[in-house]
Each structure stands twice: as C-alpha cells, then as structure tokens.
PDB file of C-alpha atoms in Angstrom:
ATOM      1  CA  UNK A   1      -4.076 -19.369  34.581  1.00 36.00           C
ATOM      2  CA  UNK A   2      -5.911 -16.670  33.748  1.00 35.00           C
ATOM      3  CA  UNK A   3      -4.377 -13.314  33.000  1.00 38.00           C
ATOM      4  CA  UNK A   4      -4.555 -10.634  36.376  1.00 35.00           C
ATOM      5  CA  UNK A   5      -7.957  -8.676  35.850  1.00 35.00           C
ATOM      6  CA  UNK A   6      -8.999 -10.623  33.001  1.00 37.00           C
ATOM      7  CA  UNK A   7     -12.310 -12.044  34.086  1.00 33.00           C
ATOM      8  CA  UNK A   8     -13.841 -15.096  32.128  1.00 35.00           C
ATOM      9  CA  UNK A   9     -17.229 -15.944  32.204  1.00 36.00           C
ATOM     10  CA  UNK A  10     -18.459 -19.839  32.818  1.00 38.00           C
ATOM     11  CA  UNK A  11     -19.656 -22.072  29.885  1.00 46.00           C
ATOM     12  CA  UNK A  12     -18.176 -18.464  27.645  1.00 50.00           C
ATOM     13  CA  UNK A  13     -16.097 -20.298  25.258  1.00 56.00           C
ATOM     14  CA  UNK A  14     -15.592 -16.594  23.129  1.00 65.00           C
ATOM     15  CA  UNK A  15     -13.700 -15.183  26.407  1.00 84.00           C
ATOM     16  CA  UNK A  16     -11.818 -18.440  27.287  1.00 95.00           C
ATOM     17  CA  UNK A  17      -8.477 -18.217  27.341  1.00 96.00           C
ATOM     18  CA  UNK A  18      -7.385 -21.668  26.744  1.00 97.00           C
ATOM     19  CA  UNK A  19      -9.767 -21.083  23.379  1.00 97.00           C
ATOM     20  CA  UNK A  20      -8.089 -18.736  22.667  1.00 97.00           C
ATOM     21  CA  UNK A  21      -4.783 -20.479  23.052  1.00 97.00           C
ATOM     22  CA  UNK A  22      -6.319 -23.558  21.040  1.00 97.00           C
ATOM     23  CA  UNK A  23      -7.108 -21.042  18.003  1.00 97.00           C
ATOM     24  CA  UNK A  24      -3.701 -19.814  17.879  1.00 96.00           C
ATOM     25  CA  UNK A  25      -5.159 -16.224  18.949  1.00 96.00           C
ATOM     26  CA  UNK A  26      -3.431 -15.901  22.204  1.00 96.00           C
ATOM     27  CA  UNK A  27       0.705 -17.635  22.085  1.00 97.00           C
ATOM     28  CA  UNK A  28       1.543 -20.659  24.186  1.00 97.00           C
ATOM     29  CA  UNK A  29       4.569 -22.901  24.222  1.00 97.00           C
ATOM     30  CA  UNK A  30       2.429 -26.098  22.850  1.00 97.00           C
ATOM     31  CA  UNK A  31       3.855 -29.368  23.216  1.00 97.00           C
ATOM     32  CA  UNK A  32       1.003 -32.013  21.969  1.00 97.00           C
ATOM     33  CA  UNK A  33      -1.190 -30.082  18.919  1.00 97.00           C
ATOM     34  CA  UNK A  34      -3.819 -32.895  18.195  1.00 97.00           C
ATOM     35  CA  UNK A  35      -7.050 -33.314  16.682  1.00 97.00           C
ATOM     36  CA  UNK A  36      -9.050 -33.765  19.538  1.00 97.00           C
ATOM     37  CA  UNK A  37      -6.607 -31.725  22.307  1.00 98.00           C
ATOM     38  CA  UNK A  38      -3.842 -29.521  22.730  1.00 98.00           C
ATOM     39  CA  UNK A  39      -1.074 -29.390  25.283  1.00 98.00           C
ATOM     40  CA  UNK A  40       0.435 -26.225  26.258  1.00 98.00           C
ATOM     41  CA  UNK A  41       3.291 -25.302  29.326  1.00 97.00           C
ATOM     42  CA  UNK A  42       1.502 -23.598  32.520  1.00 95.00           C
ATOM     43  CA  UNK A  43       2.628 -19.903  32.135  1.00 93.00           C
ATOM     44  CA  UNK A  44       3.039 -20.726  36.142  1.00 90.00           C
ATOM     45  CA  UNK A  45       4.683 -23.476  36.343  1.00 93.00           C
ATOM     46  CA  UNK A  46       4.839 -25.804  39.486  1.00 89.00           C
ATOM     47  CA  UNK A  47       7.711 -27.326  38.189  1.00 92.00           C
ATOM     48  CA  UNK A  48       9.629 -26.661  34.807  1.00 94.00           C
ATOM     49  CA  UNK A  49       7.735 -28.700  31.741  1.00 96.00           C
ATOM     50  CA  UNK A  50       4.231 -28.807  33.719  1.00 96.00           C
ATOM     51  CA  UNK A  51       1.752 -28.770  31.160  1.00 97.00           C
ATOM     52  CA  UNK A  52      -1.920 -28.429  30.712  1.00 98.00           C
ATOM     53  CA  UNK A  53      -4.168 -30.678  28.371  1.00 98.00           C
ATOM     54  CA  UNK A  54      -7.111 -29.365  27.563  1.00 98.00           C
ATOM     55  CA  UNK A  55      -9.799 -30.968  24.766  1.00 98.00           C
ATOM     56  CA  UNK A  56     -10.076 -28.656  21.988  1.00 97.00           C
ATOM     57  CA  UNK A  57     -14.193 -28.022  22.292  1.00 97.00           C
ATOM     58  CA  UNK A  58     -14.318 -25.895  24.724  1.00 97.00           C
ATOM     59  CA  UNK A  59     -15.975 -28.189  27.625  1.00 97.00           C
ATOM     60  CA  UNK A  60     -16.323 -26.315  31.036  1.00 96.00           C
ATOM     61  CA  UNK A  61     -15.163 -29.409  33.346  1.00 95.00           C
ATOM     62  CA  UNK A  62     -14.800 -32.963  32.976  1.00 95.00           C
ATOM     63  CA  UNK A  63     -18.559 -34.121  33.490  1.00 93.00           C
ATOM     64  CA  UNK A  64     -19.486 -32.361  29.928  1.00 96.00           C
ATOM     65  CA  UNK A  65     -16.874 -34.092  28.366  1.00 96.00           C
ATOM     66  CA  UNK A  66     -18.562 -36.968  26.346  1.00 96.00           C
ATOM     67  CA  UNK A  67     -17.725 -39.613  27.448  1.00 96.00           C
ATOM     68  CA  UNK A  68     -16.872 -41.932  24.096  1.00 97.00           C
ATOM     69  CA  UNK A  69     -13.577 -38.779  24.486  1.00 97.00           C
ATOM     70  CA  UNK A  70     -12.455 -39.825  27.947  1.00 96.00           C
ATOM     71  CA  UNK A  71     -10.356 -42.692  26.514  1.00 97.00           C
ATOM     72  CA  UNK A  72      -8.562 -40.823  23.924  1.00 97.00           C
ATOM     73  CA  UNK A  73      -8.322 -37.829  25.904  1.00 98.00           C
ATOM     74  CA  UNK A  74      -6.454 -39.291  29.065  1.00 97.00           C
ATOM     75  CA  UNK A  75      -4.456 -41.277  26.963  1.00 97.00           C
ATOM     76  CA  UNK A  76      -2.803 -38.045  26.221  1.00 98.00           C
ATOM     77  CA  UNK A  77      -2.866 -37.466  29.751  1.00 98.00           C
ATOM     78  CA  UNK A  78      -1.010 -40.497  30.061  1.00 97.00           C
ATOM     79  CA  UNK A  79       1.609 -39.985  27.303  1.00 96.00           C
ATOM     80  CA  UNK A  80       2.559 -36.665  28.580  1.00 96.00           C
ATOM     81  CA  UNK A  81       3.222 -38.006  32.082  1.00 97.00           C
ATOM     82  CA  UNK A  82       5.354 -40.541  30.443  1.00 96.00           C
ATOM     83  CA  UNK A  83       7.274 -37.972  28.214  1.00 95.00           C
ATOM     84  CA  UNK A  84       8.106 -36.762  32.174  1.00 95.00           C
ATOM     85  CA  UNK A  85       9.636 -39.095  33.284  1.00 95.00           C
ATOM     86  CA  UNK A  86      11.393 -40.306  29.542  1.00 95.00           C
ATOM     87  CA  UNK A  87      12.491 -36.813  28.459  1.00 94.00           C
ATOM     88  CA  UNK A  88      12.655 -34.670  31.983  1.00 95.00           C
ATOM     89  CA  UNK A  89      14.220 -37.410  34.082  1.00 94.00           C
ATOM     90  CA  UNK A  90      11.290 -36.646  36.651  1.00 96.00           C
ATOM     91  CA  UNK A  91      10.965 -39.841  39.109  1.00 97.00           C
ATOM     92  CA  UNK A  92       7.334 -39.102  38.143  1.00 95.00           C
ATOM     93  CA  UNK A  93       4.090 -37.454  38.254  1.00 95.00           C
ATOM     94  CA  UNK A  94       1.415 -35.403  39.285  1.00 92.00           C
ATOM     95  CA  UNK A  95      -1.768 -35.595  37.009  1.00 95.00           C
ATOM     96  CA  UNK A  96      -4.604 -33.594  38.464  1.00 92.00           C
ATOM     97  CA  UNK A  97      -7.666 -31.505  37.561  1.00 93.00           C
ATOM     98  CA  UNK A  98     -10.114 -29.216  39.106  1.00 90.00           C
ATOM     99  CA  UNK A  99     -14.171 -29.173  38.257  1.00 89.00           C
ATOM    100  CA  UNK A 100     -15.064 -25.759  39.101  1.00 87.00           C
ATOM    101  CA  UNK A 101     -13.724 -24.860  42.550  1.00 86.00           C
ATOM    102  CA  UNK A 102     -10.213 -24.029  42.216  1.00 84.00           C
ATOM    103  CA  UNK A 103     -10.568 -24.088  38.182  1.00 86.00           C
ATOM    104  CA  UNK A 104      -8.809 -20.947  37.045  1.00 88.00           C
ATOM    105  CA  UNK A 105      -9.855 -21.152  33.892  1.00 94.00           C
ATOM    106  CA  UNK A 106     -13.773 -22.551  32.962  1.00 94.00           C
ATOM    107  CA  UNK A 107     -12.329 -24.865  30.479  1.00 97.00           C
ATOM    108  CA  UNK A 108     -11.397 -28.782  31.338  1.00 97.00           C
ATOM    109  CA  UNK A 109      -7.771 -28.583  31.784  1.00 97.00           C
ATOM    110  CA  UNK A 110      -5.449 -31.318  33.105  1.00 97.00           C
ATOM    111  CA  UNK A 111      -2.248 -30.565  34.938  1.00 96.00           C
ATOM    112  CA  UNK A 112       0.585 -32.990  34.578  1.00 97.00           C
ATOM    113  CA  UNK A 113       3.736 -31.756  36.400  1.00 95.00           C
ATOM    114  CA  UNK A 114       7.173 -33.659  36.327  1.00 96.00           C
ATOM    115  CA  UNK A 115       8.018 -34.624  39.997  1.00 94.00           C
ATOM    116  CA  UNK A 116      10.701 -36.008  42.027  1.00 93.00           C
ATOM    117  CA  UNK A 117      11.616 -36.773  45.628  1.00 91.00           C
ATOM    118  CA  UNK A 118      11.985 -34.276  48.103  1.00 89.00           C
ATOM    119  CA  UNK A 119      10.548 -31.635  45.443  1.00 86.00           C
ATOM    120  CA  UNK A 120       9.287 -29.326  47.469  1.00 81.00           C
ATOM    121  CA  UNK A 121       5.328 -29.948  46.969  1.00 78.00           C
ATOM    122  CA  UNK A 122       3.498 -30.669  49.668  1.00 70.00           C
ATOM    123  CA  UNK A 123      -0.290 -30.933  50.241  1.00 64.00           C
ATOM    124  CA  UNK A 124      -1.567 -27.852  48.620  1.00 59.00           C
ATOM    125  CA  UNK A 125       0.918 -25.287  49.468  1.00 58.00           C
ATOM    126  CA  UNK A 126       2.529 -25.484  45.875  1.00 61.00           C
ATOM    127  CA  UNK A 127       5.961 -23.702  44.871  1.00 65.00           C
ATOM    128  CA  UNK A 128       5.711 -21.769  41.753  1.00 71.00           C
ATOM    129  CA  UNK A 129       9.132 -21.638  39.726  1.00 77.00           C
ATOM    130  CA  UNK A 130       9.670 -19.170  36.718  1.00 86.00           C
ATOM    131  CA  UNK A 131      11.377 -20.013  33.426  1.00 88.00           C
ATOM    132  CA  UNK A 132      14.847 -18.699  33.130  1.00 92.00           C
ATOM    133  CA  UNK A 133      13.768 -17.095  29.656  1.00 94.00           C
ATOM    134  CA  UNK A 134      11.009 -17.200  26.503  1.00 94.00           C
ATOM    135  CA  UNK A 135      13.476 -19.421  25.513  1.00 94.00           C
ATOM    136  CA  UNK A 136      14.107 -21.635  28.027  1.00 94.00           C
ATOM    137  CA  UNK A 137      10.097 -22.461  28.202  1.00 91.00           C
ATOM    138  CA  UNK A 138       9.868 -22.988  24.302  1.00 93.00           C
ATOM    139  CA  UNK A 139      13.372 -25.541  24.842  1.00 92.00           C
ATOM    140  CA  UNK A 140      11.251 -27.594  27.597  1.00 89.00           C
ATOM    141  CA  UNK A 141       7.790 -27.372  25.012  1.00 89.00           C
ATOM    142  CA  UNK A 142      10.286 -28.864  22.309  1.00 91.00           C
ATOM    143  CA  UNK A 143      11.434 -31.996  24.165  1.00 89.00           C
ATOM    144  CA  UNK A 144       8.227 -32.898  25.505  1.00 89.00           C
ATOM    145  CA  UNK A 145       6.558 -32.686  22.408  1.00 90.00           C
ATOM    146  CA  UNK A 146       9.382 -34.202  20.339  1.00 89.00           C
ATOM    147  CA  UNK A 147       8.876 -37.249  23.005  1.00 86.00           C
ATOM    148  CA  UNK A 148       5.128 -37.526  21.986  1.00 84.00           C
ATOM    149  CA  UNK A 149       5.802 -37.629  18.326  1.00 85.00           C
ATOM    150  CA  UNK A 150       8.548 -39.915  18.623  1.00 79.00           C
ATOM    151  CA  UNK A 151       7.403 -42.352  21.417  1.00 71.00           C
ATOM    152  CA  UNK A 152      10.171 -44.801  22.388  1.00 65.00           C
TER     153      UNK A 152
END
C-alpha cells in the first residue's frame, strides 16, 4: 500500500515504494529475499501473514513481466501459499493481483493471504486486521520465511 499522501508515479521505478522496499531503503518484514523476487508482509493486512511478492525489476504489472520469469516467479507464488497452509494452519488461500485498476502501488505485486472458513472475506468488501505489535508482524515474517527455506 502506498503511504497516505505519498503519490507514485506509473512506470517511476525511483518513487516506487516496493523499490524502495526491495533496496532495503524503506523497512519491511520480508519473508522470501531471492534473486529474482522478494516477499514482504502487507503493512495492511487482510489476514495476519498476507504477503506480497513482487519481482525485484521494477515491472509496472504482469504483462511487462518477461515471460521466460513467469515460471520462476509464480512458483514463489506457489510456495508462499503453501507455507500458509504448512506454517499458519490456514485451510488455504487467496492468491490475487491487480494490473493497474485497483493497483496501489505501480509495481507487479502478488497478494497471497492465509484463509479459512467462515473468515470473514467476502466478494470485495475485505476486513483489514492490524498486527498486535512490530513484533508480532516480524514473528509471522519469521515462520513463513523459515517455511520457504526449509520446505518440508
């Protein structure tokens, strides 16, 4: 999300705030810090441990992402729901992205948020939930991405 009043300008990859976040210029509780992509916990949170995935070029929505990086690139989409449902005990998940309209931030970013029965999320009317503490959020960060480097 981006910060209130902080405007970001499309295709700007010097005012992007997940850039930022992937430079280690703006903090972030990451949970998946590879080569090609980074994983970091929504700072508003659907659901505790929803993260974002976002490639580490800056690529404004998922039509400029090349596409010999789709495959390796929603494979970490894939591991992180897994690590939902493995680490969180969610019954599963919701993996989603926006291209433009409703994209908060210009940067290709996918959501995947631990679910469960009788949640609360329905259609597009979407609870937001708050971390307890800093500390609580950088807890949730650890287990997911302890999950990815030690897969099962």
């Amino acid at each position: 999300m981006v910060p209130k009043g902080e405007n970001v300008r499309m295709g700007d990859s010097k005012r992007c705030v997940f850039c930022e976040i992937v430079k280690g210029e703006r903090p972030a509780h990451v949970v998946l810090d590879a080569p090609d992509a980074m994983a970091f916990l929504d700072a508003r949170p659907l659901f505790k441990g929803h993260t974002l995935l976002v490639p580490r070029t800056h690529y404004e929505t998922l039509t400029d992402l090349p596409g010999e990086s789709l495959g390796p690139f929603f494979g970490h989409a894939q591991r992180l729901a897994s690590a939902m449902e493995s680490v969180l005990g969610a019954a599963g998940s919701f993996v989603a992205l926006n291209n433009r309209v409703s994209q908060s931030v210009p940067h290709l970013h996918v959501h995947v948020v631990p679910r469960n029965r009788k949640d609360g999320l329905r259609g597009f009317f979407w609870p937001r939930q708050k971390y307890d503490s800093d500390a609580e959020a950088a807890e949730y960060a650890t287990r997911l991405s302890n999950a990815l480097a030690n897969p099962a």
